[in-house]
Amino acid sequence: MKRIFTKALCLVCVGALALSLAACGGKADSAASSTASSSTLGSAADYDYQNFNYSDGLDEKGYWEGIRALDYVTLPEDFASVAVKRSDVEPTSEEVEKQISDLLSRYSSTNHVTDRAADDGDTVNINYTGSVDGVAFTGGSAENYDLTLGSNTFIDGFEEQIVSHKPGETFDVNVTFPDGYSDSTDASGNTVKLSGQKAVFTVTLNYISESVLPELTDAWVASNFGSSNNLYTAEALRAYYQDQLYTSNLNTAVMDDLMANSTFKSIPQQVMDYQVNQCLNYYSTLAGYYGYDLDGLVQNLLGYESTDDMLAHLESSLENYSKEALLYQAVAESLDITPTQEQLDAYSDYKDTYGSNYCTMVALMDAVTDTLTSGAVVS
């Protein structure tokens, strides 16, 4: 078992949710206002987000290239010894049990149910083939696809029409593609328009999946984590989670305190542009994966009027991410912190995707967090 709590590799903007969207499209819940807003960020068209690279603008130390963070951030005098209340970071028994439950879920087995009808909330295994005006289109079919009914990950109306059907049945699901959906092709390469078009999906319900959790016993813990983590009992596993949760809570408390008590003179445009480009690149990539253009994904899945409207709503969050990025570097500059080889090695597998300089920046964040946490005063 690897470390349970690790710093996320990507400092993704607040809107970059883990959207579990099916290949044929879907709609995620969003608290976004439908009213367009204006901001100082301008328009998405002003940014070269298609060519965004995570290591652009970062040097070999993981610093912002050409930027001295301490010129922009004034740290509090006691930043190296933040006072934290133990009651604020000590995990509750409920939090520990939640981690145990999540762990057991990851080791669950699947029971295939075939003797009842599917209901809302069930995970079903299906085959489907979609067509528009009788023409099958590329990307509109799949076999043995697991779909949780009620998750709203497919086009509106798709999942509801599976409810009440039994395994072994084949039936048609009628839906309408949302506006902004990208064109597809037929078997001959001819364009098939999907945006706003009615479609029919022929669906076969193979089975309903039910998860079976393993029983938490000393034998189960020893079998799965004895040799890798030196954990041989359920009590030892709970103690492990207790320690990990405490460390995670302490890290968060220290950095939150530092952010709240630091003064930011301004944010370099380079850092702010980086956050915006990262956000737009993420959604642009996601849009292509799910068959939308960028505006189509933002409108149909996130509930904004346009990409520019989304940027306006995210401006405050993107500013906070920029401040956080400067804050880590300012602490590193002030205390002359550099990541250890072990911290650098933890991200070596990601260099091809994100570049060496970005991975060094994330390792530097680990080093800063560890340094500040070790100096925190917990009472």
mmCIF file of C-alpha atoms in Angstrom:
data_model
loop_
_atom_site.group_PDB
_atom_site.id
_atom_site.type_symbol
_atom_site.label_atom_id
_atom_site.label_comp_id
_atom_site.label_asym_id
_atom_site.label_seq_id
_atom_site.Cartn_x
_atom_site.Cartn_y
_atom_site.Cartn_z
ATOM 1 C CA MET A 1 0.000 0.000 0.000
ATOM 2 C CA LYS A 2 1.461 3.323 -1.053
ATOM 3 C CA ARG A 3 1.205 6.456 1.052
ATOM 4 C CA ILE A 4 -2.453 7.195 1.545
ATOM 5 C CA PHE A 5 -2.049 10.944 1.513
ATOM 6 C CA THR A 6 0.126 12.452 -1.175
ATOM 7 C CA LYS A 7 0.202 15.949 -2.599
ATOM 8 C CA ALA A 8 -1.727 16.116 -5.842
ATOM 9 C CA LEU A 9 0.687 16.216 -8.737
ATOM 10 C CA CYS A 10 -1.276 18.862 -10.589
ATOM 11 C CA LEU A 11 -2.305 22.157 -8.999
ATOM 12 C CA VAL A 12 -5.457 22.098 -11.076
ATOM 13 C CA CYS A 13 -7.837 25.033 -10.934
ATOM 14 C CA VAL A 14 -10.964 24.810 -8.825
ATOM 15 C CA GLY A 15 -13.157 23.913 -11.779
ATOM 16 C CA ALA A 16 -11.064 20.919 -12.765
ATOM 17 C CA LEU A 17 -13.340 18.394 -11.151
ATOM 18 C CA ALA A 18 -12.975 14.666 -11.528
ATOM 19 C CA LEU A 19 -15.775 14.398 -14.039
ATOM 20 C CA SER A 20 -16.728 10.798 -14.674
ATOM 21 C CA LEU A 21 -18.261 11.369 -18.055
ATOM 22 C CA ALA A 22 -19.078 8.636 -20.497
ATOM 23 C CA ALA A 23 -17.824 8.651 -24.061
ATOM 24 C CA CYS A 24 -21.225 9.545 -25.437
ATOM 25 C CA GLY A 25 -21.495 12.691 -23.331
ATOM 26 C CA GLY A 26 -23.026 13.753 -20.065
ATOM 27 C CA LYS A 27 -23.864 16.513 -17.643
ATOM 28 C CA ALA A 28 -22.253 17.272 -14.305
ATOM 29 C CA ASP A 29 -23.793 19.140 -11.401
ATOM 30 C CA SER A 30 -22.702 22.751 -11.254
ATOM 31 C CA ALA A 31 -23.252 25.642 -8.901
ATOM 32 C CA ALA A 32 -22.281 28.050 -11.639
ATOM 33 C CA SER A 33 -24.496 31.044 -12.153
ATOM 34 C CA SER A 34 -26.192 31.283 -15.504
ATOM 35 C CA THR A 35 -25.546 35.021 -15.552
ATOM 36 C CA ALA A 36 -22.480 36.066 -17.504
ATOM 37 C CA SER A 37 -19.835 37.991 -15.589
ATOM 38 C CA SER A 38 -16.918 40.166 -16.560
ATOM 39 C CA SER A 39 -13.409 40.013 -15.116
ATOM 40 C CA THR A 40 -9.892 41.299 -15.538
ATOM 41 C CA LEU A 41 -8.904 37.965 -17.090
ATOM 42 C CA GLY A 42 -10.346 38.918 -20.455
ATOM 43 C CA SER A 43 -11.381 36.316 -22.991
ATOM 44 C CA ALA A 44 -10.222 32.733 -23.455
ATOM 45 C CA ALA A 45 -9.252 33.780 -26.976
ATOM 46 C CA ASP A 46 -6.500 35.913 -25.430
ATOM 47 C CA TYR A 47 -4.634 32.840 -24.147
ATOM 48 C CA ASP A 48 -2.524 30.256 -25.956
ATOM 49 C CA TYR A 49 -3.865 27.432 -23.799
ATOM 50 C CA GLN A 50 -3.778 24.842 -26.586
ATOM 51 C CA ASN A 51 0.020 24.918 -26.409
ATOM 52 C CA PHE A 52 0.255 24.996 -22.604
ATOM 53 C CA ASN A 53 3.163 23.053 -21.077
ATOM 54 C CA TYR A 54 3.315 22.464 -17.327
ATOM 55 C CA SER A 55 7.021 23.261 -17.127
ATOM 56 C CA ASP A 56 6.856 26.466 -19.149
ATOM 57 C CA GLY A 57 7.864 29.460 -17.039
ATOM 58 C CA LEU A 58 9.571 27.328 -14.373
ATOM 59 C CA ASP A 59 13.316 26.963 -13.872
ATOM 60 C CA GLU A 60 15.361 23.928 -12.809
ATOM 61 C CA LYS A 61 14.856 24.741 -9.112
ATOM 62 C CA GLY A 62 11.086 24.629 -9.533
ATOM 63 C CA TYR A 63 10.919 28.423 -9.140
ATOM 64 C CA TRP A 64 8.990 30.832 -11.329
ATOM 65 C CA GLU A 65 11.468 31.858 -13.994
ATOM 66 C CA GLY A 66 12.882 35.333 -13.382
ATOM 67 C CA ILE A 67 10.685 35.911 -10.325
ATOM 68 C CA ARG A 68 11.799 36.462 -6.730
ATOM 69 C CA ALA A 69 8.695 35.555 -4.748
ATOM 70 C CA LEU A 70 9.765 37.560 -1.681
ATOM 71 C CA ASP A 71 9.415 40.699 -3.797
ATOM 72 C CA TYR A 72 5.680 39.977 -3.951
ATOM 73 C CA VAL A 73 4.976 38.197 -0.640
ATOM 74 C CA THR A 74 5.594 39.382 2.917
ATOM 75 C CA LEU A 75 5.635 36.402 5.268
ATOM 76 C CA PRO A 76 4.542 36.720 8.916
ATOM 77 C CA GLU A 77 7.348 36.909 11.469
ATOM 78 C CA ASP A 78 6.515 33.556 13.072
ATOM 79 C CA PHE A 79 5.878 31.656 9.837
ATOM 80 C CA ALA A 80 8.446 28.959 10.671
ATOM 81 C CA SER A 81 6.693 28.059 13.943
ATOM 82 C CA VAL A 82 2.953 28.282 13.353
ATOM 83 C CA ALA A 83 0.795 27.620 16.419
ATOM 84 C CA VAL A 84 -1.902 25.002 15.828
ATOM 85 C CA LYS A 85 -4.562 23.658 18.182
ATOM 86 C CA ARG A 86 -4.391 19.889 18.545
ATOM 87 C CA SER A 87 -8.178 19.712 18.551
ATOM 88 C CA ASP A 88 -8.171 21.210 15.044
ATOM 89 C CA VAL A 89 -5.920 18.542 13.539
ATOM 90 C CA GLU A 90 -6.610 15.407 15.576
ATOM 91 C CA PRO A 91 -8.735 13.109 13.375
ATOM 92 C CA THR A 92 -12.011 11.763 14.688
ATOM 93 C CA SER A 93 -12.826 8.076 14.842
ATOM 94 C CA GLU A 94 -15.422 8.684 12.128
ATOM 95 C CA GLU A 95 -12.752 10.090 9.806
ATOM 96 C CA VAL A 96 -10.524 7.084 10.417
ATOM 97 C CA GLU A 97 -13.373 4.671 9.760
ATOM 98 C CA LYS A 98 -14.179 6.536 6.543
ATOM 99 C CA GLN A 99 -10.629 5.859 5.337
ATOM 100 C CA ILE A 100 -10.977 2.204 6.286
ATOM 101 C CA SER A 101 -14.266 2.004 4.405
ATOM 102 C CA ASP A 102 -12.735 3.598 1.309
ATOM 103 C CA LEU A 103 -9.832 1.157 1.464
ATOM 104 C CA LEU A 104 -12.145 -1.852 1.684
ATOM 105 C CA SER A 105 -14.083 -0.496 -1.284
ATOM 106 C CA ARG A 106 -10.910 -0.493 -3.361
ATOM 107 C CA TYR A 107 -10.473 -4.178 -2.578
ATOM 108 C CA SER A 108 -14.096 -5.111 -3.186
ATOM 109 C CA SER A 109 -15.149 -7.903 -5.489
ATOM 110 C CA THR A 110 -18.096 -7.791 -7.880
ATOM 111 C CA ASN A 111 -21.140 -9.999 -7.851
ATOM 112 C CA HIS A 112 -23.090 -10.193 -11.118
ATOM 113 C CA VAL A 113 -26.851 -10.008 -10.555
ATOM 114 C CA THR A 114 -29.140 -11.227 -13.332
ATOM 115 C CA ASP A 115 -32.436 -12.022 -11.601
ATOM 116 C CA ARG A 116 -33.949 -8.566 -11.042
ATOM 117 C CA ALA A 117 -34.632 -5.305 -12.841
ATOM 118 C CA ALA A 118 -32.168 -2.431 -12.736
ATOM 119 C CA ASP A 119 -32.945 0.409 -10.352
ATOM 120 C CA ASP A 120 -31.675 3.946 -9.854
ATOM 121 C CA GLY A 121 -28.284 3.796 -8.144
ATOM 122 C CA ASP A 122 -27.346 0.399 -9.593
ATOM 123 C CA THR A 123 -24.165 -0.074 -11.580
ATOM 124 C CA VAL A 124 -25.054 -1.890 -14.781
ATOM 125 C CA ASN A 125 -22.886 -3.468 -17.443
ATOM 126 C CA ILE A 126 -24.158 -2.663 -20.942
ATOM 127 C CA ASN A 127 -23.398 -2.908 -24.639
ATOM 128 C CA TYR A 128 -24.681 -0.034 -26.759
ATOM 129 C CA THR A 129 -24.643 1.202 -30.351
ATOM 130 C CA GLY A 130 -25.799 4.686 -31.260
ATOM 131 C CA SER A 131 -27.152 6.010 -34.537
ATOM 132 C CA VAL A 132 -28.524 9.251 -35.979
ATOM 133 C CA ASP A 133 -31.105 8.872 -38.733
ATOM 134 C CA GLY A 134 -30.198 5.195 -38.862
ATOM 135 C CA VAL A 135 -26.465 5.866 -39.375
ATOM 136 C CA ALA A 136 -24.059 4.493 -36.774
ATOM 137 C CA PHE A 137 -21.318 6.947 -35.826
ATOM 138 C CA THR A 138 -17.788 6.679 -34.535
ATOM 139 C CA GLY A 139 -17.534 6.777 -30.740
ATOM 140 C CA GLY A 140 -21.176 5.889 -30.259
ATOM 141 C CA SER A 141 -20.752 2.247 -29.316
ATOM 142 C CA ALA A 142 -19.162 0.232 -26.539
ATOM 143 C CA GLU A 143 -19.244 -3.245 -25.047
ATOM 144 C CA ASN A 144 -19.184 -4.243 -21.387
ATOM 145 C CA TYR A 145 -19.438 -0.638 -20.222
ATOM 146 C CA ASP A 146 -20.092 -0.109 -16.509
ATOM 147 C CA LEU A 147 -22.563 2.732 -15.879
ATOM 148 C CA THR A 148 -24.013 3.855 -12.557
ATOM 149 C CA LEU A 149 -27.651 4.808 -13.047
ATOM 150 C CA GLY A 150 -28.442 8.217 -11.619
ATOM 151 C CA SER A 151 -24.877 9.467 -11.928
ATOM 152 C CA ASN A 152 -25.857 11.791 -14.811
ATOM 153 C CA THR A 153 -22.733 10.854 -16.724
ATOM 154 C CA PHE A 154 -24.524 10.094 -19.984
ATOM 155 C CA ILE A 155 -26.722 12.346 -22.116
ATOM 156 C CA ASP A 156 -29.905 13.524 -20.382
ATOM 157 C CA GLY A 157 -32.520 10.779 -20.463
ATOM 158 C CA PHE A 158 -30.140 7.916 -21.245
ATOM 159 C CA GLU A 159 -29.781 6.427 -17.783
ATOM 160 C CA GLU A 160 -33.439 6.815 -16.822
ATOM 161 C CA GLN A 161 -34.474 4.620 -19.764
ATOM 162 C CA ILE A 162 -32.362 1.710 -18.494
ATOM 163 C CA VAL A 163 -34.157 1.633 -15.133
ATOM 164 C CA SER A 164 -36.715 -1.228 -14.886
ATOM 165 C CA HIS A 165 -35.057 -3.338 -17.590
ATOM 166 C CA LYS A 166 -33.653 -6.756 -16.694
ATOM 167 C CA PRO A 167 -30.330 -8.366 -17.625
ATOM 168 C CA GLY A 168 -30.548 -10.082 -20.994
ATOM 169 C CA GLU A 169 -32.933 -7.514 -22.468
ATOM 170 C CA THR A 170 -32.127 -5.467 -25.580
ATOM 171 C CA PHE A 171 -33.992 -2.180 -26.040
ATOM 172 C CA ASP A 172 -33.750 1.278 -27.597
ATOM 173 C CA VAL A 173 -32.854 4.438 -25.714
ATOM 174 C CA ASN A 174 -33.917 7.695 -27.392
ATOM 175 C CA VAL A 175 -31.980 10.879 -26.578
ATOM 176 C CA THR A 176 -31.042 14.241 -28.089
ATOM 177 C CA PHE A 177 -27.436 15.383 -28.258
ATOM 178 C CA PRO A 178 -26.887 18.784 -26.610
ATOM 179 C CA ASP A 179 -25.873 21.805 -28.628
ATOM 180 C CA GLY A 180 -22.116 22.212 -28.976
ATOM 181 C CA TYR A 181 -21.437 18.513 -29.414
ATOM 182 C CA SER A 182 -18.720 17.837 -31.982
ATOM 183 C CA ASP A 183 -19.388 16.107 -35.276
ATOM 184 C CA SER A 184 -18.552 12.439 -35.741
ATOM 185 C CA THR A 185 -18.145 10.210 -38.797
ATOM 186 C CA ASP A 186 -19.781 7.091 -40.158
ATOM 187 C CA ALA A 187 -18.016 3.889 -41.182
ATOM 188 C CA SER A 188 -17.072 5.446 -44.540
ATOM 189 C CA GLY A 189 -15.624 8.609 -42.999
ATOM 190 C CA ASN A 190 -18.556 10.821 -43.872
ATOM 191 C CA THR A 191 -19.450 13.551 -41.392
ATOM 192 C CA VAL A 192 -22.308 12.809 -38.996
ATOM 193 C CA LYS A 193 -23.675 15.897 -37.246
ATOM 194 C CA LEU A 194 -24.488 15.235 -33.601
ATOM 195 C CA SER A 195 -25.110 18.677 -32.087
ATOM 196 C CA GLY A 196 -28.832 19.024 -31.362
ATOM 197 C CA GLN A 197 -29.663 15.777 -33.184
ATOM 198 C CA LYS A 198 -31.983 13.008 -32.028
ATOM 199 C CA ALA A 199 -30.211 9.679 -31.597
ATOM 200 C CA VAL A 200 -31.190 6.085 -30.887
ATOM 201 C CA PHE A 201 -28.967 3.828 -28.810
ATOM 202 C CA THR A 202 -29.627 0.107 -28.972
ATOM 203 C CA VAL A 203 -28.704 -1.142 -25.508
ATOM 204 C CA THR A 204 -28.194 -4.646 -24.155
ATOM 205 C CA LEU A 205 -28.209 -4.930 -20.365
ATOM 206 C CA ASN A 206 -25.684 -7.642 -19.513
ATOM 207 C CA TYR A 207 -25.856 -7.672 -15.715
ATOM 208 C CA ILE A 208 -26.136 -5.573 -12.581
ATOM 209 C CA SER A 209 -22.964 -5.240 -10.507
ATOM 210 C CA GLU A 210 -23.043 -5.455 -6.732
ATOM 211 C CA SER A 211 -19.883 -4.772 -4.736
ATOM 212 C CA VAL A 212 -18.884 -7.225 -2.024
ATOM 213 C CA LEU A 213 -16.552 -5.753 0.567
ATOM 214 C CA PRO A 214 -13.885 -7.894 2.231
ATOM 215 C CA GLU A 215 -14.162 -8.413 5.981
ATOM 216 C CA LEU A 216 -11.643 -6.383 7.962
ATOM 217 C CA THR A 217 -9.688 -9.009 9.879
ATOM 218 C CA ASP A 218 -6.107 -9.312 11.072
ATOM 219 C CA ALA A 219 -5.560 -12.023 8.466
ATOM 220 C CA TRP A 220 -6.815 -9.778 5.658
ATOM 221 C CA VAL A 221 -4.592 -6.892 6.744
ATOM 222 C CA ALA A 222 -1.535 -9.123 7.067
ATOM 223 C CA SER A 223 -2.158 -10.701 3.669
ATOM 224 C CA ASN A 224 -2.459 -7.382 1.848
ATOM 225 C CA PHE A 225 -0.153 -5.028 3.779
ATOM 226 C CA GLY A 226 2.132 -7.162 5.902
ATOM 227 C CA SER A 227 5.137 -7.384 3.625
ATOM 228 C CA SER A 228 4.682 -4.003 1.926
ATOM 229 C CA ASN A 229 3.819 -1.797 4.914
ATOM 230 C CA ASN A 230 4.582 -3.915 7.966
ATOM 231 C CA LEU A 231 0.927 -3.854 8.997
ATOM 232 C CA TYR A 232 -0.423 -7.126 10.333
ATOM 233 C CA THR A 233 -3.567 -6.288 12.317
ATOM 234 C CA ALA A 234 -6.723 -4.230 11.943
ATOM 235 C CA GLU A 235 -5.613 -2.191 14.950
ATOM 236 C CA ALA A 236 -2.293 -1.399 13.259
ATOM 237 C CA LEU A 237 -4.134 -0.341 10.094
ATOM 238 C CA ARG A 238 -6.327 2.054 12.069
ATOM 239 C CA ALA A 239 -3.254 3.492 13.798
ATOM 240 C CA TYR A 240 -1.660 3.980 10.390
ATOM 241 C CA TYR A 241 -4.651 5.938 9.146
ATOM 242 C CA GLN A 242 -4.758 7.906 12.377
ATOM 243 C CA ASP A 243 -1.171 9.050 11.815
ATOM 244 C CA GLN A 244 -1.691 9.789 8.147
ATOM 245 C CA LEU A 245 -4.845 11.824 8.779
ATOM 246 C CA TYR A 246 -3.137 13.768 11.557
ATOM 247 C CA THR A 247 -0.219 14.647 9.282
ATOM 248 C CA SER A 248 -2.535 15.654 6.448
ATOM 249 C CA ASN A 249 -4.664 17.841 8.743
ATOM 250 C CA LEU A 250 -1.562 19.452 10.222
ATOM 251 C CA ASN A 251 -0.142 20.213 6.773
ATOM 252 C CA THR A 252 -3.398 21.858 5.765
ATOM 253 C CA ALA A 253 -3.688 23.866 8.978
ATOM 254 C CA VAL A 254 -0.137 25.197 8.716
ATOM 255 C CA MET A 255 -0.466 26.263 5.076
ATOM 256 C CA ASP A 256 -3.915 27.799 5.672
ATOM 257 C CA ASP A 257 -2.512 29.845 8.550
ATOM 258 C CA LEU A 258 0.417 30.981 6.448
ATOM 259 C CA MET A 259 -1.840 31.998 3.570
ATOM 260 C CA ALA A 260 -4.166 33.922 5.887
ATOM 261 C CA ASN A 261 -1.351 35.853 7.582
ATOM 262 C CA SER A 262 0.866 36.633 4.594
ATOM 263 C CA THR A 263 0.605 39.885 2.659
ATOM 264 C CA PHE A 264 0.606 39.850 -1.137
ATOM 265 C CA LYS A 265 1.734 43.064 -2.793
ATOM 266 C CA SER A 266 0.697 41.900 -6.244
ATOM 267 C CA ILE A 267 0.619 38.815 -8.458
ATOM 268 C CA PRO A 268 3.063 38.648 -11.380
ATOM 269 C CA GLN A 269 1.170 38.443 -14.659
ATOM 270 C CA GLN A 270 3.290 35.433 -15.609
ATOM 271 C CA VAL A 271 1.978 33.426 -12.654
ATOM 272 C CA MET A 272 -1.643 34.425 -13.205
ATOM 273 C CA ASP A 273 -1.467 33.639 -16.920
ATOM 274 C CA TYR A 274 -0.020 30.238 -16.081
ATOM 275 C CA GLN A 275 -3.024 29.375 -13.902
ATOM 276 C CA VAL A 276 -5.493 30.534 -16.548
ATOM 277 C CA ASN A 277 -3.738 28.600 -19.319
ATOM 278 C CA GLN A 278 -3.606 25.498 -17.162
ATOM 279 C CA CYS A 279 -7.321 25.722 -16.429
ATOM 280 C CA LEU A 280 -8.303 26.301 -20.065
ATOM 281 C CA ASN A 281 -5.963 23.574 -21.313
ATOM 282 C CA TYR A 282 -7.520 21.094 -18.906
ATOM 283 C CA TYR A 283 -11.050 21.819 -20.073
ATOM 284 C CA SER A 284 -10.050 21.943 -23.723
ATOM 285 C CA THR A 285 -8.493 18.489 -23.417
ATOM 286 C CA LEU A 286 -11.551 17.209 -21.568
ATOM 287 C CA ALA A 287 -13.855 18.662 -24.209
ATOM 288 C CA GLY A 288 -12.068 16.816 -26.995
ATOM 289 C CA TYR A 289 -12.177 13.575 -25.049
ATOM 290 C CA TYR A 290 -15.919 13.761 -24.612
ATOM 291 C CA GLY A 291 -16.750 15.041 -28.061
ATOM 292 C CA TYR A 292 -17.379 18.734 -27.369
ATOM 293 C CA ASP A 293 -15.740 21.962 -28.354
ATOM 294 C CA LEU A 294 -14.658 24.010 -25.327
ATOM 295 C CA ASP A 295 -17.739 26.226 -25.162
ATOM 296 C CA GLY A 296 -19.976 23.209 -25.648
ATOM 297 C CA LEU A 297 -18.459 21.398 -22.662
ATOM 298 C CA VAL A 298 -18.545 24.493 -20.463
ATOM 299 C CA GLN A 299 -22.192 25.164 -21.313
ATOM 300 C CA ASN A 300 -23.557 21.625 -21.240
ATOM 301 C CA LEU A 301 -21.537 20.050 -18.448
ATOM 302 C CA LEU A 302 -20.574 22.925 -16.162
ATOM 303 C CA GLY A 303 -23.548 25.228 -16.530
ATOM 304 C CA TYR A 304 -21.793 28.427 -17.600
ATOM 305 C CA GLU A 305 -22.946 30.614 -20.488
ATOM 306 C CA SER A 306 -19.531 30.488 -22.143
ATOM 307 C CA THR A 307 -15.852 29.856 -21.480
ATOM 308 C CA ASP A 308 -15.381 33.570 -20.809
ATOM 309 C CA ASP A 309 -18.204 33.411 -18.270
ATOM 310 C CA MET A 310 -16.458 30.490 -16.566
ATOM 311 C CA LEU A 311 -13.205 32.449 -16.353
ATOM 312 C CA ALA A 312 -15.051 35.338 -14.758
ATOM 313 C CA HIS A 313 -16.527 33.075 -12.107
ATOM 314 C CA LEU A 314 -13.169 31.398 -11.445
ATOM 315 C CA GLU A 315 -11.123 34.592 -11.236
ATOM 316 C CA SER A 316 -10.975 34.658 -7.432
ATOM 317 C CA SER A 317 -10.011 30.992 -7.242
ATOM 318 C CA LEU A 318 -7.306 31.387 -9.874
ATOM 319 C CA GLU A 319 -5.915 34.326 -7.927
ATOM 320 C CA ASN A 320 -5.753 32.170 -4.802
ATOM 321 C CA TYR A 321 -3.908 29.420 -6.683
ATOM 322 C CA SER A 322 -1.436 32.025 -7.912
ATOM 323 C CA LYS A 323 -0.893 33.301 -4.373
ATOM 324 C CA GLU A 324 -0.379 29.769 -3.102
ATOM 325 C CA ALA A 325 2.203 29.083 -5.793
ATOM 326 C CA LEU A 326 4.094 32.265 -4.837
ATOM 327 C CA LEU A 327 3.810 31.451 -1.147
ATOM 328 C CA TYR A 328 5.594 28.105 -1.439
ATOM 329 C CA GLN A 329 8.453 29.710 -3.341
ATOM 330 C CA ALA A 330 8.685 32.605 -0.873
ATOM 331 C CA VAL A 331 9.133 30.180 2.027
ATOM 332 C CA ALA A 332 11.719 28.201 0.061
ATOM 333 C CA GLU A 333 13.642 31.406 -0.673
ATOM 334 C CA SER A 334 13.463 32.602 2.925
ATOM 335 C CA LEU A 335 14.586 29.309 4.503
ATOM 336 C CA ASP A 336 16.768 28.116 1.609
ATOM 337 C CA ILE A 337 14.731 24.928 1.226
ATOM 338 C CA THR A 338 15.456 22.449 -1.548
ATOM 339 C CA PRO A 339 13.766 19.085 -2.097
ATOM 340 C CA THR A 340 15.583 15.922 -1.107
ATOM 341 C CA GLN A 341 16.455 13.302 -3.685
ATOM 342 C CA GLU A 342 13.717 11.100 -2.256
ATOM 343 C CA GLN A 343 11.158 13.857 -2.756
ATOM 344 C CA LEU A 344 12.361 14.394 -6.325
ATOM 345 C CA ASP A 345 12.273 10.668 -7.058
ATOM 346 C CA ALA A 346 8.643 10.482 -5.905
ATOM 347 C CA TYR A 347 7.646 12.342 -9.089
ATOM 348 C CA SER A 348 10.175 10.922 -11.536
ATOM 349 C CA ASP A 349 7.529 8.818 -13.287
ATOM 350 C CA TYR A 350 5.659 11.987 -14.254
ATOM 351 C CA LYS A 351 8.492 13.848 -15.969
ATOM 352 C CA ASP A 352 7.484 12.768 -19.457
ATOM 353 C CA THR A 353 3.985 14.156 -18.934
ATOM 354 C CA TYR A 354 4.646 17.316 -16.942
ATOM 355 C CA GLY A 355 8.338 18.041 -17.507
ATOM 356 C CA SER A 356 11.230 18.013 -15.052
ATOM 357 C CA ASN A 357 10.823 21.587 -13.858
ATOM 358 C CA TYR A 358 7.179 21.127 -12.905
ATOM 359 C CA CYS A 359 7.938 17.903 -11.049
ATOM 360 C CA THR A 360 10.715 19.724 -9.202
ATOM 361 C CA MET A 361 8.243 22.454 -8.214
ATOM 362 C CA VAL A 362 5.845 19.889 -6.745
ATOM 363 C CA ALA A 363 8.721 18.194 -4.878
ATOM 364 C CA LEU A 364 9.703 21.638 -3.568
ATOM 365 C CA MET A 365 6.176 22.089 -2.261
ATOM 366 C CA ASP A 366 6.545 18.811 -0.365
ATOM 367 C CA ALA A 367 9.839 20.018 1.086
ATOM 368 C CA VAL A 368 8.327 23.341 2.181
ATOM 369 C CA THR A 369 5.320 21.632 3.750
ATOM 370 C CA ASP A 370 7.480 19.127 5.629
ATOM 371 C CA THR A 371 9.727 21.894 6.942
ATOM 372 C CA LEU A 372 6.853 24.051 8.171
ATOM 373 C CA THR A 373 4.992 21.102 9.674
ATOM 374 C CA SER A 374 8.053 19.973 11.615
ATOM 375 C CA GLY A 375 8.368 23.476 13.062
ATOM 376 C CA ALA A 376 4.696 23.865 13.963
ATOM 377 C CA VAL A 377 3.770 24.234 17.634
ATOM 378 C CA VAL A 378 0.838 21.952 18.435
ATOM 379 C CA SER A 379 -0.879 22.458 21.776
#
